[in-house]
Coordinates of C-alpha atoms in Angstrom, one line a residue:
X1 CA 86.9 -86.1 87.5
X2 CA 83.9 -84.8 85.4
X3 CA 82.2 -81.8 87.0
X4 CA 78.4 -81.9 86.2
X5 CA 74.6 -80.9 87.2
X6 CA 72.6 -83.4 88.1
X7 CA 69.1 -83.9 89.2
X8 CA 68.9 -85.9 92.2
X9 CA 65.4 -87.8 93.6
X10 CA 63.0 -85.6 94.9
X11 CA 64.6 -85.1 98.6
X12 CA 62.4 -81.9 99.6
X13 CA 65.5 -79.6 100.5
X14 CA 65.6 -76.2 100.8
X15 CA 68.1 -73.8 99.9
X16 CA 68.5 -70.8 102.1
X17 CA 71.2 -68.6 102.9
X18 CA 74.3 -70.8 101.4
X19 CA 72.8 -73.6 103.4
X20 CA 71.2 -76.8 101.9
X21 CA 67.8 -78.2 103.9
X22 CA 64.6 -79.1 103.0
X23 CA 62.8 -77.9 100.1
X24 CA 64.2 -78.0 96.6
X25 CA 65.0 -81.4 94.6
X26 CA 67.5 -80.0 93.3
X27 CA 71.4 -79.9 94.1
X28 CA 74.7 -78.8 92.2
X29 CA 77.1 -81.8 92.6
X30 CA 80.4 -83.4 91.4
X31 CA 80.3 -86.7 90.2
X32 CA 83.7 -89.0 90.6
X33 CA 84.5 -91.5 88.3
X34 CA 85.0 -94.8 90.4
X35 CA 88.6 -94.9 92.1
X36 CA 90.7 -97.9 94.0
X37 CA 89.0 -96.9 97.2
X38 CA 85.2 -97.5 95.0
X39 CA 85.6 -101.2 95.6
X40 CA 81.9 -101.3 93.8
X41 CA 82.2 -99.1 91.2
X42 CA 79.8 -96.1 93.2
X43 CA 80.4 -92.5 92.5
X44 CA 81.4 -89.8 94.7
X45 CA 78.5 -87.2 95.0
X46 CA 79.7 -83.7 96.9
X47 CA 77.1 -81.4 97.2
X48 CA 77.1 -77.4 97.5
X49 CA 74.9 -74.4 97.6
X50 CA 73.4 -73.3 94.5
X51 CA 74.5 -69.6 95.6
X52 CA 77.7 -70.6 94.9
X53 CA 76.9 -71.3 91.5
X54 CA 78.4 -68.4 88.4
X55 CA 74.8 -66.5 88.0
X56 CA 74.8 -68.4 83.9
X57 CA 75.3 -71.9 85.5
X58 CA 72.7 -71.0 88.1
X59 CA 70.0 -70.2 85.3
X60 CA 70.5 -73.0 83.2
X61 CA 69.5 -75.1 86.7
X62 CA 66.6 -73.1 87.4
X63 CA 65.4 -73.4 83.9
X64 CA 65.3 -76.9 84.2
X65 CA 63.6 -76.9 87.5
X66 CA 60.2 -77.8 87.8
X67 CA 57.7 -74.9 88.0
X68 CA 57.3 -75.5 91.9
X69 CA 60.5 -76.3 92.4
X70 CA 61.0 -72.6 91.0
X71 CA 59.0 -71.2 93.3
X72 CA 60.1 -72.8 96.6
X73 CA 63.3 -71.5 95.3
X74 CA 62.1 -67.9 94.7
X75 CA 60.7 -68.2 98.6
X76 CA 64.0 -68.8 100.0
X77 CA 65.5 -65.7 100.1
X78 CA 65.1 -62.4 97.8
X79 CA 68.7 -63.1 96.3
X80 CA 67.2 -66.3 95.0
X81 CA 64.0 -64.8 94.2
X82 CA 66.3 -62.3 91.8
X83 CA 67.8 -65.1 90.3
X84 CA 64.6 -66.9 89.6
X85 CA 63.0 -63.5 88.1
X86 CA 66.0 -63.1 85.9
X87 CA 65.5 -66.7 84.4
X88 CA 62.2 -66.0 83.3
X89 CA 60.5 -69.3 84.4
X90 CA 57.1 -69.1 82.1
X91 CA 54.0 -70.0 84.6
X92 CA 51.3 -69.5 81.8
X93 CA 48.0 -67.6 82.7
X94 CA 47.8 -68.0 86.7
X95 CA 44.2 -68.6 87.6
X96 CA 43.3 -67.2 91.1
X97 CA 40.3 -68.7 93.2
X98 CA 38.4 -66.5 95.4
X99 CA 36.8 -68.6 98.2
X100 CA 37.6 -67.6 101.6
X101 CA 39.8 -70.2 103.2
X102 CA 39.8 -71.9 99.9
X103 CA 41.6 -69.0 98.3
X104 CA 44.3 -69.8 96.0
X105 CA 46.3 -69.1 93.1
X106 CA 46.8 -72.1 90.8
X107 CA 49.8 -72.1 87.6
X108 CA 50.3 -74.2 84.6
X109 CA 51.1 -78.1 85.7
X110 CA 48.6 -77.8 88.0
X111 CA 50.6 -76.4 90.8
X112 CA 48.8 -74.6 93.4
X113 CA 49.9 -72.1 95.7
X114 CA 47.3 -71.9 98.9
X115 CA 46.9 -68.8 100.6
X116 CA 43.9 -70.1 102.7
X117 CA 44.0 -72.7 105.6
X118 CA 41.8 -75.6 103.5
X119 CA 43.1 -77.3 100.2
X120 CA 40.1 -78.1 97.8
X121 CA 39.8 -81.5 96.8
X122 CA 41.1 -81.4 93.8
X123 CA 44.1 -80.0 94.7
X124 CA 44.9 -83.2 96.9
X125 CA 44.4 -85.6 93.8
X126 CA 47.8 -84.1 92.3
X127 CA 51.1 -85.0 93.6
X128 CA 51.7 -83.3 97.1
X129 CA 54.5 -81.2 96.1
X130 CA 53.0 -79.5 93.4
X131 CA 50.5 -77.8 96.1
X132 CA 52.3 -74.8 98.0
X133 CA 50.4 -74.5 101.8
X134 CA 50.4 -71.4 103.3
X135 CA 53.3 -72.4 105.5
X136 CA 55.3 -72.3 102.6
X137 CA 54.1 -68.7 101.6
X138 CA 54.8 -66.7 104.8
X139 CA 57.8 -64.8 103.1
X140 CA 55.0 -63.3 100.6
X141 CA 52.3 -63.2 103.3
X142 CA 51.4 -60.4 105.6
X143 CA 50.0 -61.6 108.8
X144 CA 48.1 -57.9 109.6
X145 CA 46.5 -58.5 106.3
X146 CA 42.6 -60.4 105.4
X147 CA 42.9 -63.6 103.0
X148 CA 41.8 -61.4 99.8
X149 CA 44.6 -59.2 100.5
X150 CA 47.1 -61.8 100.9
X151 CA 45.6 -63.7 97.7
X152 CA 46.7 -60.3 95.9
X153 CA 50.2 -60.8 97.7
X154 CA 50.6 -63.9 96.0
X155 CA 49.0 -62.7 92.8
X156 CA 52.0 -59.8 92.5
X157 CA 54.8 -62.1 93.9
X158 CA 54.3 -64.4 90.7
X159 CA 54.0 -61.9 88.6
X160 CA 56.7 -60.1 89.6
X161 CA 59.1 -63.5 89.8
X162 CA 58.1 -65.3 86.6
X163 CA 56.5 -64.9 83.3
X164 CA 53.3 -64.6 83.0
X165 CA 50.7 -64.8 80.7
X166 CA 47.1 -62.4 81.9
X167 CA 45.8 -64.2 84.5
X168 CA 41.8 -65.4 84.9
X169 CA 39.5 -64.4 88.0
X170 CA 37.5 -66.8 89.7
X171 CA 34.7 -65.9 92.3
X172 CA 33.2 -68.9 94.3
X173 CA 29.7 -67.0 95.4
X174 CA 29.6 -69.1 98.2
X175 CA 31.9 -66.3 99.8
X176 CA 30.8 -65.3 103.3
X177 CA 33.5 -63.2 104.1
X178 CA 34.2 -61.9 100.6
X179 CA 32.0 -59.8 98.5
X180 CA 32.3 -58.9 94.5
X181 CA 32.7 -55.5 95.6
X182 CA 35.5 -56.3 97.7
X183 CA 37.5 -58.3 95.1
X184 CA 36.8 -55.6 92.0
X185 CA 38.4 -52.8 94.2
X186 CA 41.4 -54.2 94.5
X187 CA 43.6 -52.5 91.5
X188 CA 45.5 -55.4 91.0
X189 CA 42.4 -58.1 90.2
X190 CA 40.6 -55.4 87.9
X191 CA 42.7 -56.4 85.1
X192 CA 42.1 -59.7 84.4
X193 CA 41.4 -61.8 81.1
X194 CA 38.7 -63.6 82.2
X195 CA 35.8 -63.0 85.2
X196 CA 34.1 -66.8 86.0
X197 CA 31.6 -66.6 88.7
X198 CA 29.9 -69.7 89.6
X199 CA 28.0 -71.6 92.4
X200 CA 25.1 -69.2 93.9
X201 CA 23.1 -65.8 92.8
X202 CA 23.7 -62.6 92.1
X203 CA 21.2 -59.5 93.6
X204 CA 21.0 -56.2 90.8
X205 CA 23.7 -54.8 93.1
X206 CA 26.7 -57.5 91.8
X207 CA 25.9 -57.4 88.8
X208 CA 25.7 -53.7 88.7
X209 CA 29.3 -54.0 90.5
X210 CA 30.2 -56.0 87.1
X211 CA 29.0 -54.4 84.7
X212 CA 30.6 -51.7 85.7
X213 CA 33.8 -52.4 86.8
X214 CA 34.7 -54.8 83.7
X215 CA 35.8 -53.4 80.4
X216 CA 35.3 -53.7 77.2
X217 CA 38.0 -56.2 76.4
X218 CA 37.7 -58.4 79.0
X219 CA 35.7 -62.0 79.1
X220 CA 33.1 -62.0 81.7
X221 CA 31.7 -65.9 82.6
X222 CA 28.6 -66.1 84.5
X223 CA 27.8 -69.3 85.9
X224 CA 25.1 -68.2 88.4
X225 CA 21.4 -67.3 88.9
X226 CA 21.2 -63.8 87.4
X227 CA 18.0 -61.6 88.4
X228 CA 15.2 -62.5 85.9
X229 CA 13.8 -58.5 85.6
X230 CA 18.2 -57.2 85.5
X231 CA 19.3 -54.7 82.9
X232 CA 22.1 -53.0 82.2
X233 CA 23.3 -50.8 78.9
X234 CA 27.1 -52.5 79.6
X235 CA 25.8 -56.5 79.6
X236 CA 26.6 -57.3 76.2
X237 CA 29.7 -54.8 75.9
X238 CA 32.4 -57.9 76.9
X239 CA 34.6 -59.2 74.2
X240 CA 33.9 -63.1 75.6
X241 CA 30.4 -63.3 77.5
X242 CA 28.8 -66.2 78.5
X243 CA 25.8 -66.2 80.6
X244 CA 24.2 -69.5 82.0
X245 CA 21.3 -68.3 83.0
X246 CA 20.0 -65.9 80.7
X247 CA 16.4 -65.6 81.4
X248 CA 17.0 -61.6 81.8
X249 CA 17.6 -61.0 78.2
X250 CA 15.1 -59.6 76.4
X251 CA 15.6 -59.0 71.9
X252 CA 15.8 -55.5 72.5
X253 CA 19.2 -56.5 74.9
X254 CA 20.1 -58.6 71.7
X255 CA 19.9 -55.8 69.5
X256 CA 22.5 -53.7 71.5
X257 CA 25.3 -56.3 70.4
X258 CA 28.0 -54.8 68.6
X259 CA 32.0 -56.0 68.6
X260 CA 31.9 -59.0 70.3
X261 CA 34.3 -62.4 70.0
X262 CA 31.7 -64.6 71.4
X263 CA 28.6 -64.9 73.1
X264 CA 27.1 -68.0 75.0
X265 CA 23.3 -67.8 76.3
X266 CA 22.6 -70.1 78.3
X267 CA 19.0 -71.0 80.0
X268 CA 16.4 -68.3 77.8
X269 CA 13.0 -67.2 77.2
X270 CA 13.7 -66.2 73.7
X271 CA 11.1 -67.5 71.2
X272 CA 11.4 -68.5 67.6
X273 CA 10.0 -64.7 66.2
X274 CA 12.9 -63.1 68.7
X275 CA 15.8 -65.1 67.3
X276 CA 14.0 -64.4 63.8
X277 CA 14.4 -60.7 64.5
X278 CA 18.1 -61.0 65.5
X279 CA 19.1 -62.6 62.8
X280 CA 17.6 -59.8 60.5
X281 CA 19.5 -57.3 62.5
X282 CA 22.3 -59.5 62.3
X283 CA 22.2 -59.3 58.6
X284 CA 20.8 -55.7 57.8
X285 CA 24.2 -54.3 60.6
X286 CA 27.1 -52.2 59.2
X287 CA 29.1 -53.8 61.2
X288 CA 30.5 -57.3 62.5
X289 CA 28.4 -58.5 65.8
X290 CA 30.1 -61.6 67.0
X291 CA 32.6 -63.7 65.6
X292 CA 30.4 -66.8 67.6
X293 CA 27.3 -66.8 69.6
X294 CA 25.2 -70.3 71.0
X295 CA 21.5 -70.0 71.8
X296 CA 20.4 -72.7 74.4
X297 CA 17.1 -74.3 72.9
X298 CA 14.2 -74.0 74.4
X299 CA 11.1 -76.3 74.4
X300 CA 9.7 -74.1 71.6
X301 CA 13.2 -73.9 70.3
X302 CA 14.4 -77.5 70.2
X303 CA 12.9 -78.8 67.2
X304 CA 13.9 -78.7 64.0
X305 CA 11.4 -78.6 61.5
X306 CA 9.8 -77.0 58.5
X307 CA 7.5 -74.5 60.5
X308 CA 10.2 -73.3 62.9
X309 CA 12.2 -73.2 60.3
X310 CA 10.1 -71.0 58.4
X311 CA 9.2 -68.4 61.0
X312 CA 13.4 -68.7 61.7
X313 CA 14.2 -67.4 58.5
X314 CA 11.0 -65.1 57.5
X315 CA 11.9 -62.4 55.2
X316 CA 15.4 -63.4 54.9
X317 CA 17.6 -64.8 52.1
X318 CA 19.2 -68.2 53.3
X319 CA 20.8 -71.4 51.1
X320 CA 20.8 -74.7 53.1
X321 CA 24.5 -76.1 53.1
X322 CA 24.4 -80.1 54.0
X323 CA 27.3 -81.6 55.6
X324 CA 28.2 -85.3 57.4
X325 CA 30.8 -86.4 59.4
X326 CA 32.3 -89.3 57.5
X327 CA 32.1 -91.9 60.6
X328 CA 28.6 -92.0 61.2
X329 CA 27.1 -90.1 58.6
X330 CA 25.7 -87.3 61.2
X331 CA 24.0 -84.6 59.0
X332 CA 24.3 -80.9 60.4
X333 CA 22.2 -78.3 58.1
X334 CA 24.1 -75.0 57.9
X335 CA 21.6 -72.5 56.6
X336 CA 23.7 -69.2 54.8
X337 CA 23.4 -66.2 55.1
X338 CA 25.3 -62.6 54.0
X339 CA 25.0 -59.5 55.4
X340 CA 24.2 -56.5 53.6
X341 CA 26.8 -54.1 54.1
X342 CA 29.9 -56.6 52.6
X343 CA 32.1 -53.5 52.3
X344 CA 32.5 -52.5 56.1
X345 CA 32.2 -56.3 57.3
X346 CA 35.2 -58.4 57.6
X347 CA 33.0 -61.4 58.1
X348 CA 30.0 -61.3 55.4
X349 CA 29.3 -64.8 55.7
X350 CA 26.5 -65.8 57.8
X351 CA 26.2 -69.3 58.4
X352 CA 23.4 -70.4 61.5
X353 CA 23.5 -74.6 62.5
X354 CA 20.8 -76.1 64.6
X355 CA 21.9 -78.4 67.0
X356 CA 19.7 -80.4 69.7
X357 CA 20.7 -78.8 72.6
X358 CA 21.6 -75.1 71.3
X359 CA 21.5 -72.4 68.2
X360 CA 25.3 -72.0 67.0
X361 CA 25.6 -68.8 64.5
X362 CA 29.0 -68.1 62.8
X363 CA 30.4 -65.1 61.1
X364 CA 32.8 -65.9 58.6
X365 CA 35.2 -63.9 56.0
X366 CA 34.8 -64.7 52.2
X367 CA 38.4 -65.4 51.9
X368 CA 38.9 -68.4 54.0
X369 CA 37.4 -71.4 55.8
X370 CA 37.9 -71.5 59.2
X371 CA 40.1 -74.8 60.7
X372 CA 37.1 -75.5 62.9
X373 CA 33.3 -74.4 63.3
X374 CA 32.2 -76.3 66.5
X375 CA 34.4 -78.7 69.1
X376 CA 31.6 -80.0 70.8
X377 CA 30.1 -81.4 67.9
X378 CA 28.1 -85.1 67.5
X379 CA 31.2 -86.9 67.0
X380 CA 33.3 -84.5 69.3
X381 CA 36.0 -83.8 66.6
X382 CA 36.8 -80.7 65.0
X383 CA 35.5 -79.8 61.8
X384 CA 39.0 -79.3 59.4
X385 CA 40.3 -76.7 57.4
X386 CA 38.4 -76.9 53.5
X387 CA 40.6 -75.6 51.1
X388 CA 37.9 -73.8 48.9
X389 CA 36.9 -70.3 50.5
X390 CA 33.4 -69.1 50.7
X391 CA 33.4 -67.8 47.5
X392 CA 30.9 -69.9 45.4
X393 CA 28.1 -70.0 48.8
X394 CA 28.8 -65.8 48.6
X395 CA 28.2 -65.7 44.4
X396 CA 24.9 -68.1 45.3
X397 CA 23.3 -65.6 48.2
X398 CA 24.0 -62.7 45.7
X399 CA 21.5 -64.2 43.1
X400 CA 19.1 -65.5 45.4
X401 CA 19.3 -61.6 47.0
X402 CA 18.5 -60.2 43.6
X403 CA 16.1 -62.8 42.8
X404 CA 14.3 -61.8 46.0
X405 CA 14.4 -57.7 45.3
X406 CA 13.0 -58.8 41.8
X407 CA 10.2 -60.7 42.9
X408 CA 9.2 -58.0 45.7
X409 CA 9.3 -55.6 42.6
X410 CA 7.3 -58.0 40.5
X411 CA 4.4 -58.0 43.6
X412 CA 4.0 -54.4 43.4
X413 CA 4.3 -53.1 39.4
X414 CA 1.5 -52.4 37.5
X415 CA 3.5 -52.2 34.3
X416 CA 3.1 -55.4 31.7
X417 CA 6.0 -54.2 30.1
X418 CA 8.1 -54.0 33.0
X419 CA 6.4 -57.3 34.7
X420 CA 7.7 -59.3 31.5
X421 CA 11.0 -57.4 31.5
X422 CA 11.6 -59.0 35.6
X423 CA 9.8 -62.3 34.4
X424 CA 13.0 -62.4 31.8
X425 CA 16.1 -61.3 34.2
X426 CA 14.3 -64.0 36.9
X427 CA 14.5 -66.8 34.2
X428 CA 18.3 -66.0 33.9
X429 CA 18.6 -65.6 37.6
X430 CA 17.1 -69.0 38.1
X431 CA 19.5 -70.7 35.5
X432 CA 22.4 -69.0 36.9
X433 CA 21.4 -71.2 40.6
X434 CA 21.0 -74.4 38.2
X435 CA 24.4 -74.0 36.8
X436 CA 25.7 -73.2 40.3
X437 CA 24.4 -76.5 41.4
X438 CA 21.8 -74.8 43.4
X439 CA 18.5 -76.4 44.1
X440 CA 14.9 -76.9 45.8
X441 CA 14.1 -78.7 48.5
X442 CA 10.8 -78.6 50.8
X443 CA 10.8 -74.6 49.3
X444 CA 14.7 -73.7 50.4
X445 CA 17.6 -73.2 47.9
X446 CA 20.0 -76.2 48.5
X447 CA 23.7 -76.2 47.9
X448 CA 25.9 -78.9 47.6
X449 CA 25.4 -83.1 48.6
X450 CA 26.1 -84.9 52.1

């Protein structure tokens, strides 16, 4: 007789009180090798409850269970809640959906947990036991208490039961019943990764709620109408911001960014001599701004060409980098940069890519190439890993920065002496960029061959 775990067919049975009925797929079982009374060879199968089960035995089952098979366990009773917590069944980053009867809390696999009385469409596409109805919940649920509240029920009871990565907030703005307000006081939704709010419009006094009530390090997604006249000090002080609309910023809001991961504007009125003067504070900062940050184009914007190009880059040092994707031969232009204050920058290197739709501008460290600049690219590939670091585009900007304090020095002296003496060290500075491979093109220093 071998004695074994198996995984039977999923038979919805729940486990409850050393009792066996609908709910969980799973059973613990002995399996009996055929005997003289198996006239066709079929195994015995005796089930029993899992409670019965040495606690070691017991974990290596619920580790194998699917995530809501896990969780209909954890519901049964708070013994077998215990012995789900102390398993440490991994749910990833639970993402919880704010929508009045739509409320829900969704985990990795795309299991959903529905604390509301609808079920959003998408939801029905997956298999039908990976959504949890509210039925199901009602040992987590308060009956006494609003839908929000019992959203944060569920919130706590996962985290409390499994492992959990921080968890993202979603805000449907089609809420009647459920205001921002409402959702930031709760203690236990203010410390989120990620804020997404989408579908509707936000008045001065939400986003005064959010600007507020969300901290430095935490993402805020805004995919919603913002007021086009709104400003606060604390809208570009999130680590991850995107803003879909982003008529309301203004430069001077852009010149408040400091210490950001990565900034996405949306729909702007930001013209060519704006993004011009960001990108000189960009440069002239002591300190790192953004690791990434897109720029919707505009219809002023949008085209690439030698006169936006020159009011882009006015009074700044840039070398043109050409680069094709081997495929189809798709030439991006990265235009190079380097800030001024290397020493107290991790990422010197500048680099600024025009694409149809958008402005992309990356920070980069000397040391290394990143493993990827844009995933959303023409060809919708990552750009690899290049083995050689920035090191030769970094020596090229530092002659192309002295050549350019040399011929602002040349403008201005009266000396002969001294005006031959530049006329020499520009000479040298010039054959330096030839031997570098550096070149001219259209007026721009070029580096480098698609």
């Amino acid at each position: 007789m071998d004695n074994s775990f198996i995984q039977t067919e999923k038979e919805k049975s729940r486990i409850k009180n050393g009792q066996i009925f609908h709910v969980s797929t799973w059973e613990a079982s002995i399996s009996c090798s055929p005997t003289s009374d198996s006239k066709y060879g079929y195994s015995r199968r005796y089930t029993f409850p899992l409670g019965k089960l040495p606690f070691l035995a017991l974990q290596q089952v619920i580790r194998n269970m699917d995530i809501q098979e896990g969780i209909r366990l954890a519901l049964t009773s708070r013994k077998m809640r215990l012995n789900v917590k102390y398993s440490r069944l991994s749910v990833g980053s639970p993402i919880v959906r704010i929508h009045d009867e739509f409320s829900n809390v969704e985990i990795k696999e795309d299991v959903f947990l529905f604390n509301g009385f609808k079920i959003y469409k998408k939801a029905n596409k997956s298999k039908e036991d990976k959504y949890i109805k509210r039925s199901e919940l009602e040992p987590w649920l308060n009956p006494t208490l609003s839908t929000l509240q019992n959203t944060q029920n569920i919130l706590v009871q996962i985290q409390n039961t499994f492992k959990c990565d921080k968890f993202v907030l979603v805000i449907d703005l089609r809420c009647i019943k459920t205001t921002i307000k409402d959702v930031l006081s709760i203690s236990d939704f203010q410390n989120f990764e990620t804020l997404n709010l989408y579908k509707g419009k936000l008045d001065e006094e939400d986003m005064n709620c959010l600007m507020e009530n969300a901290k430095a390090d935490q993402d805020l997604h805004i995919y919603a109408e913002v007021p086009e006249n709104y400003y606060h000090k604390n809208m570009f002080k999130f680590y991850d911001i995107v803003y879909e609309d982003a008529r309301f910023v203004k430069i001077e809001h852009l010149l408040t960014i400091k210490d950001n991961y990565i900034i996405d504007l949306g729909k702007n009125n930001l013209t060519l001599s704006d993004i011009n003067t960001f990108l000189k504070y960009w440069v002239n900062s002591e300190c790192d701004l953004f690791k990434m940050m897109t720029i919707k184009t505009t219809e002023e914007t949008g085209e690439e060409n030698e006169a936006n190009l020159d009011i882009l880059f006015d009074g700044l040092v840039v070398l043109k980098v050409p680069f094709s994707f081997d495929i189809s031969s798709i030439i991006i232009i990265s235009i190079f940069s380097a800030a001024k204050s290397v020493e107290s920058r991790k990422t010197p290197i500048l680099c600024f890519e025009w694409y149809e739709d958008e402005i992309s501008l990356f920070a980069h460290s000397i040391e290394e190439r990143p493993k990827w600049i844009r995933s959303n690219n023409p060809m919708n590939e990552e750009r690899l890993e290049e083995d050689e670091p920035y090191e030769p585009e970094f020596e090229i900007l530092k002659v192309l920065e002295k050549k350019k304090d040399l011929e602002e020095t040349m403008r201005i002296e009266e000396n002969n002496e001294r005006k031959l003496e530049i006329e020499k060290e520009l000479e040298e500075l010039d054959l330096q960029l030839l031997e570098k491979g550096v070149r001219m093109e259209q007026g721009r220093h070029v580096f480098g061959s698609v």
